[in-house]
mmCIF file of C-alpha atoms and ligand atoms in Angstrom:
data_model
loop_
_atom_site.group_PDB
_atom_site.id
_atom_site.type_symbol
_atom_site.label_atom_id
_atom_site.label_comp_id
_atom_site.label_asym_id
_atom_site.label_seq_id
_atom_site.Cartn_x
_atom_site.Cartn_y
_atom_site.Cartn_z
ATOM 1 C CA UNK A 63 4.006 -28.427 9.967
ATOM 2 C CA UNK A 64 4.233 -31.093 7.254
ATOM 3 C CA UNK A 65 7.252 -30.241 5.203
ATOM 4 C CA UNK A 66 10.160 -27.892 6.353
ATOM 5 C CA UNK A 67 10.670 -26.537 2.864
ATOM 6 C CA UNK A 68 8.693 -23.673 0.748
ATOM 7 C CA UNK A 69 6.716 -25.009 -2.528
ATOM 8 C CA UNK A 70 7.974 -23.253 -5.347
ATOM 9 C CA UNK A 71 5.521 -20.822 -5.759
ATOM 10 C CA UNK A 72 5.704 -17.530 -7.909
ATOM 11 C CA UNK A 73 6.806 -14.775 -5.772
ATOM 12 C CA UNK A 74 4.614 -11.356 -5.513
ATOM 13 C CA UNK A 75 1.240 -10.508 -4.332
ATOM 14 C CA UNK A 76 -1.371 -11.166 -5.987
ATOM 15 C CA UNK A 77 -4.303 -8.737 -6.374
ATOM 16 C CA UNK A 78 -8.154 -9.517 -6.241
ATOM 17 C CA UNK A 79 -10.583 -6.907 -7.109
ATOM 18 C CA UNK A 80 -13.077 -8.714 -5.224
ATOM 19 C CA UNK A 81 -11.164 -10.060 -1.920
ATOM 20 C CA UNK A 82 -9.928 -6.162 -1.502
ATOM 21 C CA UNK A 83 -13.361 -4.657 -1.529
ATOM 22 C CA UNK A 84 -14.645 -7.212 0.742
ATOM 23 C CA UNK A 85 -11.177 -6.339 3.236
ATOM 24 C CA UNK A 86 -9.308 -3.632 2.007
ATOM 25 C CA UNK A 87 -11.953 -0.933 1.425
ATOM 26 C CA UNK A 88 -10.906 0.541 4.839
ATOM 27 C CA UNK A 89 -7.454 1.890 3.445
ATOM 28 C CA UNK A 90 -9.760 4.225 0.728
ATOM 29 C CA UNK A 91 -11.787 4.820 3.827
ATOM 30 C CA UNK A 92 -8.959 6.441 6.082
ATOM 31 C CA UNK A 93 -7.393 8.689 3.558
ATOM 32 C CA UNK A 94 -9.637 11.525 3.834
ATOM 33 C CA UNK A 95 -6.356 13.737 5.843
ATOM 34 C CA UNK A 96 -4.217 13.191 2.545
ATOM 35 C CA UNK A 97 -7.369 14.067 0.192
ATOM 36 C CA UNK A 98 -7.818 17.376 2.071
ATOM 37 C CA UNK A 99 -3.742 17.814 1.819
ATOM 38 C CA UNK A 100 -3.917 17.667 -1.777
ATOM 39 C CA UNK A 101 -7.103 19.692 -2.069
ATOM 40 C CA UNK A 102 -7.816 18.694 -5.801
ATOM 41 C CA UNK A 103 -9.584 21.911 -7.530
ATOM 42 C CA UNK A 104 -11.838 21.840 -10.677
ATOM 43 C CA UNK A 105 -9.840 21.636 -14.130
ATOM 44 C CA UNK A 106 -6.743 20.425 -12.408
ATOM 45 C CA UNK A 107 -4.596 17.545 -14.173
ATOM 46 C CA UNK A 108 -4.405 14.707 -11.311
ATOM 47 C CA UNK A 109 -2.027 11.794 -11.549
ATOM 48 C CA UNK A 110 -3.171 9.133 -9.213
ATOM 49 C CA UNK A 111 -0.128 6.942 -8.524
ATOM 50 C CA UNK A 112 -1.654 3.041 -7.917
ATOM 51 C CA UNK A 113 -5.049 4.071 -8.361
ATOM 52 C CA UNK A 114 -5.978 0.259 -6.998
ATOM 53 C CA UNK A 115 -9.921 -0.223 -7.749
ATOM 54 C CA UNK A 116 -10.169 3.182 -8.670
ATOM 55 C CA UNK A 117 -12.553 4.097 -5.409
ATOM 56 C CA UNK A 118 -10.278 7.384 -4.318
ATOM 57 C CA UNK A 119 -9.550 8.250 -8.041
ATOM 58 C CA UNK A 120 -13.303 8.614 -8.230
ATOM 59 C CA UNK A 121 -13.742 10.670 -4.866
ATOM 60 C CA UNK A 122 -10.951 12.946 -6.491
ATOM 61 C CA UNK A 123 -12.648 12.933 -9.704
ATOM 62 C CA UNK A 124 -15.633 14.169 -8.381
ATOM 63 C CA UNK A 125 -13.961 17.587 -7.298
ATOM 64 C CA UNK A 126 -14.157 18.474 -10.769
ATOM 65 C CA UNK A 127 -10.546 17.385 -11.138
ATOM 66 C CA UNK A 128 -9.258 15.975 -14.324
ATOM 67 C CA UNK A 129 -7.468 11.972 -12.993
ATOM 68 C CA UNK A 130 -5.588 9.944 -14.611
ATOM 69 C CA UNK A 131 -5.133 6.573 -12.459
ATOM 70 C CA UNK A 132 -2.293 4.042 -12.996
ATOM 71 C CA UNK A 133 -1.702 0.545 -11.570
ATOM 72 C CA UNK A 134 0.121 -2.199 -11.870
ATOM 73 C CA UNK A 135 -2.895 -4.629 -11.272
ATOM 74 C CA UNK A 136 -4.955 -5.471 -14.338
ATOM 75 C CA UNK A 137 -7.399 -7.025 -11.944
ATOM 76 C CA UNK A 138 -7.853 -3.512 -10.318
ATOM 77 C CA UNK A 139 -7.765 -1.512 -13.291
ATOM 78 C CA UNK A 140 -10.889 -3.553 -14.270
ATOM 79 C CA UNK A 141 -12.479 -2.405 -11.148
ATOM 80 C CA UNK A 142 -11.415 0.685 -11.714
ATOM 81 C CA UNK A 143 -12.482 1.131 -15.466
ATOM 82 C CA UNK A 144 -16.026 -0.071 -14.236
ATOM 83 C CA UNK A 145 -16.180 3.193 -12.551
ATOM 84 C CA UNK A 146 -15.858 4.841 -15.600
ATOM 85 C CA UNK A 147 -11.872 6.560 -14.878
ATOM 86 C CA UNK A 148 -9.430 7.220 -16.808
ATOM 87 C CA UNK A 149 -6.913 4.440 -15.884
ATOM 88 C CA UNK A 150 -3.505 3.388 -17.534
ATOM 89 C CA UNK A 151 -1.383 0.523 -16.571
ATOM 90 C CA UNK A 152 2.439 1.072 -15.556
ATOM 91 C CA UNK A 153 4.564 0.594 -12.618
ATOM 92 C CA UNK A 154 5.753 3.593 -10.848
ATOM 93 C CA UNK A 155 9.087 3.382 -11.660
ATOM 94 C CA UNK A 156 8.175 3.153 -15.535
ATOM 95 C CA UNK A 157 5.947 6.637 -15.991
ATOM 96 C CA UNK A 158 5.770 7.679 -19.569
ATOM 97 C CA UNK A 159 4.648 11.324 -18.707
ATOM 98 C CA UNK A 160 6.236 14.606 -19.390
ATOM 99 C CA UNK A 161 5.296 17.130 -17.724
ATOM 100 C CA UNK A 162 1.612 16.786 -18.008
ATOM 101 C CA UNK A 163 -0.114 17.034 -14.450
ATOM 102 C CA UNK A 164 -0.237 19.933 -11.612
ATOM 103 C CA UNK A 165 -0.345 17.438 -8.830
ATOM 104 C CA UNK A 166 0.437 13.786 -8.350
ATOM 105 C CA UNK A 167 -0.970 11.871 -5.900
ATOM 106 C CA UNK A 168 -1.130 8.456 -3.969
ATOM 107 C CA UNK A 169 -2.173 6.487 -1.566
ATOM 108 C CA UNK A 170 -1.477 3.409 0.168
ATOM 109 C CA UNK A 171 0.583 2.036 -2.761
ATOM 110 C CA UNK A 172 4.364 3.178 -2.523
ATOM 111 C CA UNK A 173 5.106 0.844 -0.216
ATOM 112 C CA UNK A 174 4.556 -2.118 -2.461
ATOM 113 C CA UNK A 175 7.587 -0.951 -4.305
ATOM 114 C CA UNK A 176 11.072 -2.171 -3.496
ATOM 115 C CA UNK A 177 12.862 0.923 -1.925
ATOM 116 C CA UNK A 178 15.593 0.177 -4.820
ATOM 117 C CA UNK A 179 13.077 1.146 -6.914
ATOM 118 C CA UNK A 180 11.916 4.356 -5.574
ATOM 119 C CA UNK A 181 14.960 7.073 -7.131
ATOM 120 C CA UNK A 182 13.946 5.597 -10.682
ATOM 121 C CA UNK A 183 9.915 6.358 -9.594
ATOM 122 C CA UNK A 184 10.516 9.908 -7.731
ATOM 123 C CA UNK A 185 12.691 10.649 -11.370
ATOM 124 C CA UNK A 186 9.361 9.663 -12.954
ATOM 125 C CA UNK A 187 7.290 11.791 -11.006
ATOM 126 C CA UNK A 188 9.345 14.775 -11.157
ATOM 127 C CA UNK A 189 8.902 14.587 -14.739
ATOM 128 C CA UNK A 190 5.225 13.883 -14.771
ATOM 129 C CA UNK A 191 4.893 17.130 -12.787
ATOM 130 C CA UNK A 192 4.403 21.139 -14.606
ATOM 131 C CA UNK A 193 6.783 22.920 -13.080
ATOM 132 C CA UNK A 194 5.509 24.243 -9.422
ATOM 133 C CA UNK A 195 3.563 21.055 -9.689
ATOM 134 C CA UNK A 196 2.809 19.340 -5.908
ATOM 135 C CA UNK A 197 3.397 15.866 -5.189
ATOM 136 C CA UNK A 198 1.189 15.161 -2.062
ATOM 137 C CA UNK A 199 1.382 11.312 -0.873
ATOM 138 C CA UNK A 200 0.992 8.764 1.748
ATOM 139 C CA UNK A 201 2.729 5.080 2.554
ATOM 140 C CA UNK A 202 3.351 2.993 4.995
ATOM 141 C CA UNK A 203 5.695 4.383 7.086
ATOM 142 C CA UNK A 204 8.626 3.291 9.489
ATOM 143 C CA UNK A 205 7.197 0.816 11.816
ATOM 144 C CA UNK A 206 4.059 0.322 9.922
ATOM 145 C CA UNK A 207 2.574 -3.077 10.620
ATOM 146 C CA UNK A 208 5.842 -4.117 12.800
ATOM 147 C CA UNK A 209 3.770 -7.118 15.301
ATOM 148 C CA UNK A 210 2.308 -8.348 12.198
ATOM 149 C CA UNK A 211 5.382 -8.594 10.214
ATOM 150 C CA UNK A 212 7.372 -9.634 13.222
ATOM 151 C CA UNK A 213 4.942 -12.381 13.851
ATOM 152 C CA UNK A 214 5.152 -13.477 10.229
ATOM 153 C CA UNK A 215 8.956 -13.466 9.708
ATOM 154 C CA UNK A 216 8.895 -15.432 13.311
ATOM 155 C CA UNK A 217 5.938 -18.385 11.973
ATOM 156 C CA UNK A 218 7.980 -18.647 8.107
ATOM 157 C CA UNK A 219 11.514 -18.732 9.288
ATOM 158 C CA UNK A 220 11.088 -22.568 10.078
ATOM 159 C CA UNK A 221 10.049 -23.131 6.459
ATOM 160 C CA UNK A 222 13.253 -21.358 5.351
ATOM 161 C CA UNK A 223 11.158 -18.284 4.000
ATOM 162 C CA UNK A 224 11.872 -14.585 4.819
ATOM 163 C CA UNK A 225 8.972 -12.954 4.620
ATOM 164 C CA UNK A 226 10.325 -9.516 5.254
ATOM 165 C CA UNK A 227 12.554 -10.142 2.147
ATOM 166 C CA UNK A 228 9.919 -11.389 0.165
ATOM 167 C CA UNK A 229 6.893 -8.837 0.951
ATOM 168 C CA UNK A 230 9.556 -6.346 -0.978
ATOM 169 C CA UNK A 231 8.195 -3.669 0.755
ATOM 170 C CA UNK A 232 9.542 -0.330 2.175
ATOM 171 C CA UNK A 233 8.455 1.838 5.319
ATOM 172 C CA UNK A 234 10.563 4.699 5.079
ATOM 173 C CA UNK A 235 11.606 6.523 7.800
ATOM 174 C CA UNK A 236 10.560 10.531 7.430
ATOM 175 C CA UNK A 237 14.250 11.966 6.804
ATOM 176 C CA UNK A 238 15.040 8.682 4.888
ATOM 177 C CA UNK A 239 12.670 9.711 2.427
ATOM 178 C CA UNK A 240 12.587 13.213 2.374
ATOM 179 C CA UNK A 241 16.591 13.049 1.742
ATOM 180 C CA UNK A 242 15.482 10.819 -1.853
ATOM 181 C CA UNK A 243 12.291 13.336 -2.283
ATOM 182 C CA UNK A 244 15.489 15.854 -2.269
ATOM 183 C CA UNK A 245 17.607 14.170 -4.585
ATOM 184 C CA UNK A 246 14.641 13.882 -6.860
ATOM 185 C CA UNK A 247 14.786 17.627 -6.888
ATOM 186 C CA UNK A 248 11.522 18.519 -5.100
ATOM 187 C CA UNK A 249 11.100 20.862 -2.376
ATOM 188 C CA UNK A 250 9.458 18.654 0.894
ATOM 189 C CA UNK A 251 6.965 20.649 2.550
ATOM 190 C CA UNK A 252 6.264 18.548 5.116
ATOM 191 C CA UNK A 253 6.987 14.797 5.625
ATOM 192 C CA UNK A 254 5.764 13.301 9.006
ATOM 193 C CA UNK A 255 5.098 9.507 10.755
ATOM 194 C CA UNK A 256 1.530 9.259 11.602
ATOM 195 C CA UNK A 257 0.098 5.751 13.544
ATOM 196 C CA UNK A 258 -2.683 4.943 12.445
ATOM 197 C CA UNK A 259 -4.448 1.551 14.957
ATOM 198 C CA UNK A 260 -6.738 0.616 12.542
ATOM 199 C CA UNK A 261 -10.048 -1.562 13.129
ATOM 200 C CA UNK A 262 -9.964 -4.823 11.134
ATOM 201 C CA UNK A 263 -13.603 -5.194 9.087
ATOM 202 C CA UNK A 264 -14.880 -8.609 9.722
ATOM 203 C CA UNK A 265 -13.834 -11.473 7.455
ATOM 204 C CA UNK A 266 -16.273 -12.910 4.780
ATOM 205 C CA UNK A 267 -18.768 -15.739 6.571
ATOM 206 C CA UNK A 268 -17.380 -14.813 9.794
ATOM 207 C CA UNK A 269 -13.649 -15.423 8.954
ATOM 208 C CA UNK A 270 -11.353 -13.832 11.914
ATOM 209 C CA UNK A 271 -10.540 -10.606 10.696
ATOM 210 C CA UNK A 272 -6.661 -11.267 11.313
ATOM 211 C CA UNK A 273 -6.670 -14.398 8.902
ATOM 212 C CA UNK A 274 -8.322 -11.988 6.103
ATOM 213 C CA UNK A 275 -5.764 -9.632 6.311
ATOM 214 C CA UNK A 276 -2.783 -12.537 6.165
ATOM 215 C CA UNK A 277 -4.982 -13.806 3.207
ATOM 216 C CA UNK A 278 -5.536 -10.511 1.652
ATOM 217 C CA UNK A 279 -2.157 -8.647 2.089
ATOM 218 C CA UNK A 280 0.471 -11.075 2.624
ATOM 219 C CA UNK A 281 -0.545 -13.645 -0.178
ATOM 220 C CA UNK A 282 2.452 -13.098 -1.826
ATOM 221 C CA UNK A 283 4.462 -14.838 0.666
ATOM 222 C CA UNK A 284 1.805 -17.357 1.928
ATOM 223 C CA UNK A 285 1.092 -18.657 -1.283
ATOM 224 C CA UNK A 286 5.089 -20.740 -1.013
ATOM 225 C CA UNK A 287 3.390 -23.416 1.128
ATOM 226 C CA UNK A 288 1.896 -26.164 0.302
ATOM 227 C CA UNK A 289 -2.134 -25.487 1.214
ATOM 228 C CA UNK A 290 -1.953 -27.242 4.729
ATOM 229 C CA UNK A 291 1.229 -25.424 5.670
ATOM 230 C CA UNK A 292 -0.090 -22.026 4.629
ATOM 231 C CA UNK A 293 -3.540 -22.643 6.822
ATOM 232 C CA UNK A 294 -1.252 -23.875 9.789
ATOM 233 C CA UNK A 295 1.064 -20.524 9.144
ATOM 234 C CA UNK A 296 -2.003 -18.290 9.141
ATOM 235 C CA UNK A 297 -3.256 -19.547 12.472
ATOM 236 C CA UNK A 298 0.112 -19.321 14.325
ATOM 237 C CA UNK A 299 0.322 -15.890 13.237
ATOM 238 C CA UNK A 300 -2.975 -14.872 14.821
ATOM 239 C CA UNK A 301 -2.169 -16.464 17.826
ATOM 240 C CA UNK A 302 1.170 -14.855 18.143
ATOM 241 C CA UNK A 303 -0.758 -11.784 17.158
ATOM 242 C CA UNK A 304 -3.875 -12.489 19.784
ATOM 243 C CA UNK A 305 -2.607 -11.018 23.171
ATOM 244 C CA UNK A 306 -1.038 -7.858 21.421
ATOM 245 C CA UNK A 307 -3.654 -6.410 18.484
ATOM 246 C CA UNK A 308 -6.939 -7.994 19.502
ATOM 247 C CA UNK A 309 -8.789 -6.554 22.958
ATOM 248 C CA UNK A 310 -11.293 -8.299 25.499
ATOM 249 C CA UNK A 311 -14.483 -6.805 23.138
ATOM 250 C CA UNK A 312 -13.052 -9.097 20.607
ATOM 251 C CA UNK A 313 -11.893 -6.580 18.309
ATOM 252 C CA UNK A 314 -8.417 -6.697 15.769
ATOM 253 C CA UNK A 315 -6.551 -3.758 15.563
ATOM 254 C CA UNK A 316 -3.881 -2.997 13.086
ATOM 255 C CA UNK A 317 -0.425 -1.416 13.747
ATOM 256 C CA UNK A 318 -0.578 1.264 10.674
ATOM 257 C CA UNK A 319 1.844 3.754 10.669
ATOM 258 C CA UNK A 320 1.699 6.182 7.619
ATOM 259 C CA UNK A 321 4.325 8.529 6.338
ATOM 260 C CA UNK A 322 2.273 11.337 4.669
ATOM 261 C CA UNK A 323 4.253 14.169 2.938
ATOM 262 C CA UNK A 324 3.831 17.172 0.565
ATOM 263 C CA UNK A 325 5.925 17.899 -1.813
ATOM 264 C CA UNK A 326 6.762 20.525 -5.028
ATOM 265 C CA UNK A 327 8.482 20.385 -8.024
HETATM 266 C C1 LIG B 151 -0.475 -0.256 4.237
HETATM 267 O O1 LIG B 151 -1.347 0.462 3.735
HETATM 268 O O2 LIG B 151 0.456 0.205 4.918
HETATM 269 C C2 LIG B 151 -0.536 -1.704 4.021
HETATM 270 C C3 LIG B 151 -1.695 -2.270 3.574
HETATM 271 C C4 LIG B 151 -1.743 -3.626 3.399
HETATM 272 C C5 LIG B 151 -0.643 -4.391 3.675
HETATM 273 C C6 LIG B 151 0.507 -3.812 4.120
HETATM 274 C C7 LIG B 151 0.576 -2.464 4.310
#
């Protein structure tokens, strides 16, 4: 450790088209379960709520389905718009639709929003639904990524940096969330905590899987040290990580746990 103090760095994750189909491909990958939940049909009006690089947007798209992706990301809504969608940028908690879409869906992306956030974003959805209109979803859920995040928060606290409090992200607990789904004014048909161990892909030239993850998911908070800090940070982390997610056929496992509900307006 060469300095005991965080760089000022701007706070937030930072997303790369590029790095997250090289690592990240895997979370389009595993959401084939919420897909078949929302069972897109042809002619339908499909809101897809952080629509990343645009890769499940398409898959829905292809149903026949007419999708309208949003994102935060202008990186990934050039990804996505290479794919030819239908993309918008907005944050979730800022939707500008009335009314306009028989289901909304998303994956992987509520968690990156604050959970102060979420009543102003399930308002927004409610309104971007038709009436009857379902709202089928999944998110990192209560306990999702917990070694990884303890390790983290355990390897930054010595530079005075919280990483829980600075990853600004929520993993809802099932009633938590079906009790703001209810105050939204949907109707929850089901809500339910799924793990989810999932493989790490390989790093680019042989990088250890772990470090790509740190580097691809938690740059936000890495990016406060200075550059030798950060590379001492990441390898702490693995090895705290080592003897818990990664087995004797030298394979990294993440702790996913998903909360995956349907819901109807
Ligand atoms: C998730 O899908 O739960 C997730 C993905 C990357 C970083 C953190 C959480």
């Amino acid at each position: 450790m060469t300095n005991q103090s965080p760089v000022q760095a701007p706070a937030g994750q930072i997303w790369n088209a590029q790095a997250y189909a090289a690592s990240g491909r895997f979370v389009a990958t595993l959401a084939a379960d919420v897909v078949a939940l929302l069972a897109p049909q042809a002619g339908e009006r499909i809101l897809d709520l952080g629509c990343g690089d645009g890769a499940l947007t398409e898959q829905i798209a292809a149903t026949g389905a007419l999708v309208t992706g949003v994102d935060n990301s202008s990186a990934m809504l050039a990804a996505a718009r290479e794919r030819h969608l239908h993309v918008e940028q907005c944050s979730i908690d800022a939707l500008p639709f009335q009314q306009e879409f028989d289901a909304v869906f998303s994956n992987a992306a509520l968690h990156w929003l604050p959970a102060p956030k979420h009543p102003a974003a399930l308002a927004c959805i409610h309104r971007a639904l038709l009436p009857g209109g379902r709202f089928v979803a999944e998110m990192g859920g209560q306990g999702n990524i917990a070694a990884i995040r303890t390790a983290l928060r355990a390897v930054l606290a010595p530079f005075a940096i919280d990483a829980e409090a600075h990853s600004e992200s929520f993993y809802p607990a099932p009633a938590v969330y079906r009790r703001m789904l209810e105050a939204a004014g949907f109707t929850v048909q089901s809500i339910d905590l799924i793990p989810r161990p999932t493989p790490l892909p390989a790093g680019p030239d042989g990088a250890d899987p772990m470090a790509t993850w740190l580097n691809t998911f938690r740059n936000g908070v890495l990016d406060r040290l200075a550059p030798a800090d950060r590379t001492a940070a990441i390898e702490r982390t693995v090895s705290l990580l080592k003897p818990i997610l990664y087995d004797r056929d030298g394979n990294w496992t993440a702790d996913y746990v998903r909360l995956r509900f349907q819901a109807t307006k």
